[in-house]
Coordinates of C-alpha atoms in Angstrom, one line a residue:
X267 CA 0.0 0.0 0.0
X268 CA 1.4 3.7 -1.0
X269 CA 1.8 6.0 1.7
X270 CA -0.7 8.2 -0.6
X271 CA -3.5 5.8 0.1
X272 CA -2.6 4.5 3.7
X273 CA -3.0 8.7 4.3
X274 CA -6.3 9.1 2.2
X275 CA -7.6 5.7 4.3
X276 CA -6.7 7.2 7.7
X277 CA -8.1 10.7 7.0
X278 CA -11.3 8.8 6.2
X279 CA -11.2 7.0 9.7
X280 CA -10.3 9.9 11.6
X281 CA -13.6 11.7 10.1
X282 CA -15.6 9.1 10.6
X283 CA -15.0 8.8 14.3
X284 CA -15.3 12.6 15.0
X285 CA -19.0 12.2 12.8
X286 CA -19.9 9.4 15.5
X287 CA -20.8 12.4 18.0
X288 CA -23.2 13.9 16.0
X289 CA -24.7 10.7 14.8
X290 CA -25.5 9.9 18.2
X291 CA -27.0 13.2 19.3
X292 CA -29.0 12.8 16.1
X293 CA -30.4 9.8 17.2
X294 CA -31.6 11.1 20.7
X295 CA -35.6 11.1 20.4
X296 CA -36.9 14.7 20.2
X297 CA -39.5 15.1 23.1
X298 CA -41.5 18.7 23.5
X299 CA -43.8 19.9 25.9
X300 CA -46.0 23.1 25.6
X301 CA -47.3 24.0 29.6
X302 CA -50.3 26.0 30.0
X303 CA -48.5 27.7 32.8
X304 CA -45.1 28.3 34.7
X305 CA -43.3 25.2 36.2
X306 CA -43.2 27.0 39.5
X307 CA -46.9 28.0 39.3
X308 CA -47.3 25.5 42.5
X309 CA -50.0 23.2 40.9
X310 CA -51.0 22.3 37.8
X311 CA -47.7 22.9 35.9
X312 CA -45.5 22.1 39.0
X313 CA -47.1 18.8 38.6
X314 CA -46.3 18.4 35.1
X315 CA -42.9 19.6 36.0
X316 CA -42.3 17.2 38.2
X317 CA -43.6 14.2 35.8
X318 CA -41.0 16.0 33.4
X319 CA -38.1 16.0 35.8
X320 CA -38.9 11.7 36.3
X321 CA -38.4 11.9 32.3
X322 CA -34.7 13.6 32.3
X323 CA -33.7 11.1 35.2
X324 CA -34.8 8.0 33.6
X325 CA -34.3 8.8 29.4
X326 CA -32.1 11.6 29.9
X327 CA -29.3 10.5 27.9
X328 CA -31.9 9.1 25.0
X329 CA -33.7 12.8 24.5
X330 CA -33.3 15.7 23.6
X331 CA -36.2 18.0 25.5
X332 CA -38.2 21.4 24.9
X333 CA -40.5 23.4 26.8
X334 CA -42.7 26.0 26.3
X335 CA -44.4 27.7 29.3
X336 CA -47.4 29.9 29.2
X337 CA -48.9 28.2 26.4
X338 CA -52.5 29.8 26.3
X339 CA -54.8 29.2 23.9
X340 CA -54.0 32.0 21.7
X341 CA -50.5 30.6 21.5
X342 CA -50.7 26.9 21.6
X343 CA -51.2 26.4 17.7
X344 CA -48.4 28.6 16.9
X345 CA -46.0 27.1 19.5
X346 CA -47.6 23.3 18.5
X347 CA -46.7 24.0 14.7
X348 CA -43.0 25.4 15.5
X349 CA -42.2 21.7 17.1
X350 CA -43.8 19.8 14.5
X351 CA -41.6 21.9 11.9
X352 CA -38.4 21.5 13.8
X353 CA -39.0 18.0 13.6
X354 CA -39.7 16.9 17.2
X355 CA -40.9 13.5 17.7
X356 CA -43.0 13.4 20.0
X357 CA -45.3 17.0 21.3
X358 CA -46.7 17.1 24.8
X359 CA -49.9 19.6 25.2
X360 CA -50.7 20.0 28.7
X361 CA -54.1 21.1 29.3
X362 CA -57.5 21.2 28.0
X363 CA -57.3 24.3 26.1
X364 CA -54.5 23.1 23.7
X365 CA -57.0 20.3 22.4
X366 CA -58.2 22.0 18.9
X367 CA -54.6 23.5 18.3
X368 CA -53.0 20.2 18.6
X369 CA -55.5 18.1 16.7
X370 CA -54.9 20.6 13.5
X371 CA -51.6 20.6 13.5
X372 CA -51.3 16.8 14.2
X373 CA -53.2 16.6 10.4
X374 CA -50.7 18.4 9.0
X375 CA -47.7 16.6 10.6
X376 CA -48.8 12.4 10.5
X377 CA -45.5 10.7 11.1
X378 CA -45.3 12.6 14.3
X379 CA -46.6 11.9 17.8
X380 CA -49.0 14.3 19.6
X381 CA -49.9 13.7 23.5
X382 CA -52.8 15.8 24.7
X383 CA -53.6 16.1 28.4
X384 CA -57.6 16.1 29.8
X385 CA -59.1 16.4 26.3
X386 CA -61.2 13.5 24.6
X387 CA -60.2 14.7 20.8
X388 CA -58.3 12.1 19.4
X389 CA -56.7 10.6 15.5
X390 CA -54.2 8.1 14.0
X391 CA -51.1 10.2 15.7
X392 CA -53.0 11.7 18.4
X393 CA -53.4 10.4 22.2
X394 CA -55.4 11.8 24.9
X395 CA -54.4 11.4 28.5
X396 CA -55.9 12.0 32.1
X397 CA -55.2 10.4 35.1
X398 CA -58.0 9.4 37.7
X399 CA -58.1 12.1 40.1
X400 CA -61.6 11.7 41.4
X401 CA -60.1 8.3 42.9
X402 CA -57.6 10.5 45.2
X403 CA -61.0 13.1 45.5
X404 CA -63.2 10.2 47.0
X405 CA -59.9 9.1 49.6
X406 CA -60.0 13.0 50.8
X407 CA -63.7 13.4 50.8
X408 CA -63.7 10.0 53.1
X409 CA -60.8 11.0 55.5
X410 CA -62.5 14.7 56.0
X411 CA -65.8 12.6 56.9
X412 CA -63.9 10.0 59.3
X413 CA -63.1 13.1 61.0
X414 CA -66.8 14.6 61.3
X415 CA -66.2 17.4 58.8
X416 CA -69.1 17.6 57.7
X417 CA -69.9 21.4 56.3
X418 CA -67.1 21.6 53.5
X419 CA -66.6 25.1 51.4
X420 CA -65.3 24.1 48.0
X421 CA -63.8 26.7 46.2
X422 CA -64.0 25.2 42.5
X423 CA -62.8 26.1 39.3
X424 CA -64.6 25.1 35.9
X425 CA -67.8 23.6 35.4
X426 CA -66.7 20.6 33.2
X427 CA -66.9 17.0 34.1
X428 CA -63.2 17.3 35.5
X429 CA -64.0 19.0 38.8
X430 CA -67.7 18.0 38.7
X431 CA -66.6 14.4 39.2
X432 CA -64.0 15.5 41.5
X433 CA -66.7 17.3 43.5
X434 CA -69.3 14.2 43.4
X435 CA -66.0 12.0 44.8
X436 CA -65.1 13.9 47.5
X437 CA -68.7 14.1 48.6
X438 CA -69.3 10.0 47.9
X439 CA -66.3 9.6 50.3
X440 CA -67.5 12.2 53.1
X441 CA -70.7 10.2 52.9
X442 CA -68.8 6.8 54.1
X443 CA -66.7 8.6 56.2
X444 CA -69.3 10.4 58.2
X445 CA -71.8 7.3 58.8
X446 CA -68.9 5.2 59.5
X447 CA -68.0 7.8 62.2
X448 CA -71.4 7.7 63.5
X449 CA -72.3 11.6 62.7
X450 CA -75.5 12.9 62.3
X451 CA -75.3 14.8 59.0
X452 CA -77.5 16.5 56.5
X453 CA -77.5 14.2 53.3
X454 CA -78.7 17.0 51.5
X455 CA -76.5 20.0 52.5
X456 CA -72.6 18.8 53.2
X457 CA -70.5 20.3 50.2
X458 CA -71.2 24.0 49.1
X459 CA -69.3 25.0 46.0
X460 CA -68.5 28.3 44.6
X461 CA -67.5 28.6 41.2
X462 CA -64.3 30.6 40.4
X463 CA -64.4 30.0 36.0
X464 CA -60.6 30.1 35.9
X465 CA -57.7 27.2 36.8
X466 CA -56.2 29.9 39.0
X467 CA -57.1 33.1 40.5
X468 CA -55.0 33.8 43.3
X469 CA -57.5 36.8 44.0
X470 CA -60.7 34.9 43.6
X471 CA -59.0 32.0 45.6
X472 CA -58.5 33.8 48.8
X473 CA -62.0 35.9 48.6
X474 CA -63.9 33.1 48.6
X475 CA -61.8 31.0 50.4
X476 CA -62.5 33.3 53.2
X477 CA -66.0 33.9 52.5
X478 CA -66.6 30.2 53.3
X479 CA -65.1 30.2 56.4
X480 CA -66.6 33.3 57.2
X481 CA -69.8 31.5 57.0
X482 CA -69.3 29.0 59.3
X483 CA -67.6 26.1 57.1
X484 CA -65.8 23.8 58.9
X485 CA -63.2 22.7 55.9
X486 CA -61.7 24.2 53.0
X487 CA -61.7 22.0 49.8
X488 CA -59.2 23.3 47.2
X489 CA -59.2 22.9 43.7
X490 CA -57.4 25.8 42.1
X491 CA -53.9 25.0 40.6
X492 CA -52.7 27.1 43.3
X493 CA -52.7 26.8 46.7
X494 CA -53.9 30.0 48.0
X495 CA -57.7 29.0 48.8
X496 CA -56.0 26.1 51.3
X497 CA -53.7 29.0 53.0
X498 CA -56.3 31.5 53.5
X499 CA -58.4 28.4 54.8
X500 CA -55.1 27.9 57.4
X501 CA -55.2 31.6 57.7
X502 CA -58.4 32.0 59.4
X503 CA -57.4 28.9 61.4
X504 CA -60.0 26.4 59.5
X505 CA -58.5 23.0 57.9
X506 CA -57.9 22.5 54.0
X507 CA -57.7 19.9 51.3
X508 CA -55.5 20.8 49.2
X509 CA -54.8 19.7 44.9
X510 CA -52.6 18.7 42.3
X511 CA -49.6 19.1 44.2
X512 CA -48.7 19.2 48.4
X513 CA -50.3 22.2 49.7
X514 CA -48.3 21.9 53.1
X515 CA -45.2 22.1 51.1
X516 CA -46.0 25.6 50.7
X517 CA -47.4 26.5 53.7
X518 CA -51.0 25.2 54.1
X519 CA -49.9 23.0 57.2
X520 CA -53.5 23.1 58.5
X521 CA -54.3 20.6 55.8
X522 CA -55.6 17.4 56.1
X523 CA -53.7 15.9 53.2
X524 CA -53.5 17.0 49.5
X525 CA -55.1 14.8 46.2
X526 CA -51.7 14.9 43.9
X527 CA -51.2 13.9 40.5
X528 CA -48.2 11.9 39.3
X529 CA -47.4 12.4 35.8
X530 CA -43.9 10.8 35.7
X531 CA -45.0 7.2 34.8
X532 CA -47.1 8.2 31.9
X533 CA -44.3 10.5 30.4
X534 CA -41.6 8.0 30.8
X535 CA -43.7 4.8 29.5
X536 CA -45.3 6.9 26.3
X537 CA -41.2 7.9 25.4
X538 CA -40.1 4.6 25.9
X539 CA -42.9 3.6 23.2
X540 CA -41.8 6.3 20.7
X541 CA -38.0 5.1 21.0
X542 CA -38.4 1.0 20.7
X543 CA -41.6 1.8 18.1
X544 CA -44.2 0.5 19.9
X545 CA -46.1 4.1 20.3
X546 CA -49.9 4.0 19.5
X547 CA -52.8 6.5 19.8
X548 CA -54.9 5.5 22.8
X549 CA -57.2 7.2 25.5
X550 CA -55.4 6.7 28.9
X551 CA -57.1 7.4 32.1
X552 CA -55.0 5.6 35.0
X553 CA -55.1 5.9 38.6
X554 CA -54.2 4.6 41.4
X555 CA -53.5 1.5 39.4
X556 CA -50.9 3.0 37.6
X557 CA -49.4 5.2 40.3
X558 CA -51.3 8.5 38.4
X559 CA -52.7 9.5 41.6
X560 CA -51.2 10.1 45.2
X561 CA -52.5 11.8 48.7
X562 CA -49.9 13.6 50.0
X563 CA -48.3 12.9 53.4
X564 CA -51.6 13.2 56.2
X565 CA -51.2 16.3 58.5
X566 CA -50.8 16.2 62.6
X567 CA -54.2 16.3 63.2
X568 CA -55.5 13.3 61.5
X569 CA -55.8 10.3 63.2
X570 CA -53.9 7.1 63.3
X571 CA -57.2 4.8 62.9
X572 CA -58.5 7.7 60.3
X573 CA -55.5 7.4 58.3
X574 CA -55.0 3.2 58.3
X575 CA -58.8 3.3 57.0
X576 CA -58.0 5.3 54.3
X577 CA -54.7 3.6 53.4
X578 CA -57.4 0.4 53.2
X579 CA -59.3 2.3 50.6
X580 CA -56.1 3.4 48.6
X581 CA -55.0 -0.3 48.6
X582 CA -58.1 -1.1 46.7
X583 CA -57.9 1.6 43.9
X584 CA -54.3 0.4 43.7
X585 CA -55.8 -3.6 42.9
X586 CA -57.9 -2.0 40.2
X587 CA -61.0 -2.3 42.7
X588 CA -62.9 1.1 41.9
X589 CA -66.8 1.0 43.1
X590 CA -66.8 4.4 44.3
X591 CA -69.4 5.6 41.7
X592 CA -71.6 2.0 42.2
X593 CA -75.2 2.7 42.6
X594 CA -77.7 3.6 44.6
X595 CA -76.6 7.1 43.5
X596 CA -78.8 10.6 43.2
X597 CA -78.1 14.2 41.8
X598 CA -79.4 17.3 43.7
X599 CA -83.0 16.8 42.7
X600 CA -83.5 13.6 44.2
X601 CA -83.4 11.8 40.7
X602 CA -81.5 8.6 40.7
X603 CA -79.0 8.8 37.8
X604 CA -76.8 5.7 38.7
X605 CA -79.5 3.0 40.1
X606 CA -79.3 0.1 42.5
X607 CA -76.9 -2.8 41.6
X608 CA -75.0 -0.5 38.4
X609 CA -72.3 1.5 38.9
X610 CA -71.1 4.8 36.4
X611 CA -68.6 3.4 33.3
X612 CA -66.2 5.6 31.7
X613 CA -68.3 7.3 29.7
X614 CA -70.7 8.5 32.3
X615 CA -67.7 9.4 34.3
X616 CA -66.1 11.4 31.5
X617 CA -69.6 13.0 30.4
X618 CA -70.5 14.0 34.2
X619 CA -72.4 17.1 34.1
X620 CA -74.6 17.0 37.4
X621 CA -74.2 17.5 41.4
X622 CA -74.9 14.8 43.4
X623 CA -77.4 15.0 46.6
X624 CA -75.5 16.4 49.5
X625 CA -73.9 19.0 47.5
X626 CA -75.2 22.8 47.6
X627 CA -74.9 25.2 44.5
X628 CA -75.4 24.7 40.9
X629 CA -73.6 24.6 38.0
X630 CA -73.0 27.3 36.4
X631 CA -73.8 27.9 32.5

């Protein structure tokens, strides 16, 4: 061999090793995520955060990752469509009013994955995902009842099935709680909710969060993405239940415990699919099943036989056993919508747009 080719054939070696680099970082799967809020909002997107944090630690060398935060509806097509042309792989949307966006821009793009959180809208490279949260409601509602709470103040958000059926849980599970405690109750008056129409309104949160305990209510249910309504409730020396993420963690230690969502397996499992192939559209909806839902740490004032109860109940949800809308079941008017011997499938669960006797208030148009 001439020393003219031996040179040409090491030059070519030496520039195919410094290509291997880039190879590699081209092969990382391209993940996005578009967050209605800021990860430090302390709910909601905290939540999401945290699933995304789970994501880096587990597939953090096999990524490459993007987010976009304050993703409103306004924005979300135009942030949606600037992934899908940079060629991302796979396009998280984390709330409800990212639906329509993503579902057009998913036409336009069909060899790439789109992931939509809390909608029902869904096509050949489109998923939908949700994770039981009424389950973690019910556990709450039950534990406040174990305890003979039995006037709650809910400060709620929107009127949609979400926190309707969250509402219904809690108040199924204060129901079991309270006979099981032996209090006298009023079947018809034990949950009043207040309606905020917004995810978070740090303002409306505290105003009516001290309204209701100005009124005599003996627990504050929150529902917000933030945590404000539960530290007013604290504030004015009343217990809370606080959502989506620990209230106590930020202050609210007068609550009771705090329904949490857990993001982190979804997100890791649906990346996994996209990078061995396996992805498919589906509807997911898990709970405490698929570790979706958690209560937070119980606070100093509940009870050691209140809290092994409750950690019963979780053990059930986490076998799949979920009977907690199984009938004899009535809305406000005393019509029964879920009879005797049937119990509410996904659909009627998903669909839910009525109050169920012992709640106060209305729903809103």
């Amino acid at each position: 061999m001439s020393k003219r080719i031996f040179t040409v054939l090491m030059a070519a070696a030496l520039l195919a090793c410094a290509a291997l680099p880039s190879l590699a970082q081209a092969a990382k799967v391209k993940v996005a995520f578009a967050l209605l809020g800021t990860v430090d909002d302390r709910g909601w997107n905290t939540a999401h955060s945290k699933g995304i944090d789970m994501l880096k630690e587990q597939l953090g060398d096999q990524i490459e990752l993007s987010i976009t935060e304050n993703v409103g509806p306004q924005d979300a097509e135009r942030v949606i469509r600037n992934y899908a042309q940079q060629g991302y792989d796979v396009i998280f949307g984390n709330s409800f009013p990212h639906m329509d966006a993503m579902e057009r821009v998913a036409a336009e793009f069909p060899k790439i994955k789109f992931e939509h959180c809390s909608g029902y809208k869904m096509a050949a490279n489109m998923s939908n995902y949700f994770v039981r949260l009424y389950q973690a409601e019910y556990l709450a509602g039950y534990t406040a009842g174990l305890m003979g709470f039995k006037n709650v103040g809910t400060v709620a958000t929107h009127p949609i099935p979400e926190p309707i059926r969250g509402i219904n849980a809690f108040t199924i599970g204060l129901k079991k709680g309270l006979t099981e405690a032996g209090v006298d109750f009023d079947p018809k008056k034990l949950n009043t909710v207040v309606w905020m129409k917004a995810w978070e309104d740090p303002i409306k949160e505290t105003t009516l969060a001290e309204t209701l305990t100005g009124r005599g209510h003996d627990l504050i249910r929150q529902m917000a993405d933030t945590p404000e309504s539960s530290l007013a409730a604290c504030a004015q020396g009343v217990p809370a239940v606080g959502y989506g993420t620990d209230a106590a963690s930020y202050g609210a230690d007068c609550v009771l415990t705090s329904t949490m969502v857990n993001w982190g397996p979804y997100y890791v499992a649906t990346v996994k699919s996209v990078i061995d192939g396996s992805w498919k559209a589906q509807a997911y909806w898990g709970g405490f099943d698929k570790d979706g839902v958690r209560l937070a740490p119980f606070g100093k004032s509940v009870p050691a036989d209140v809290q092994a109860k409750v950690k019963a109940e979780m053990e059930k949800l986490q076998k799949g056993e979920d009977h907690i809308f199984a009938g004899p079941i009535t809305d406000q008017s005393g019509k029964v919508t879920i009879p005797a011997g049937a119990q509410a499938n996904d659909g009627d669960l998903l669909g839910m747009m009525y109050l169920i006797e012992g709640v106060s208030g209305s729903i809103p148009q």
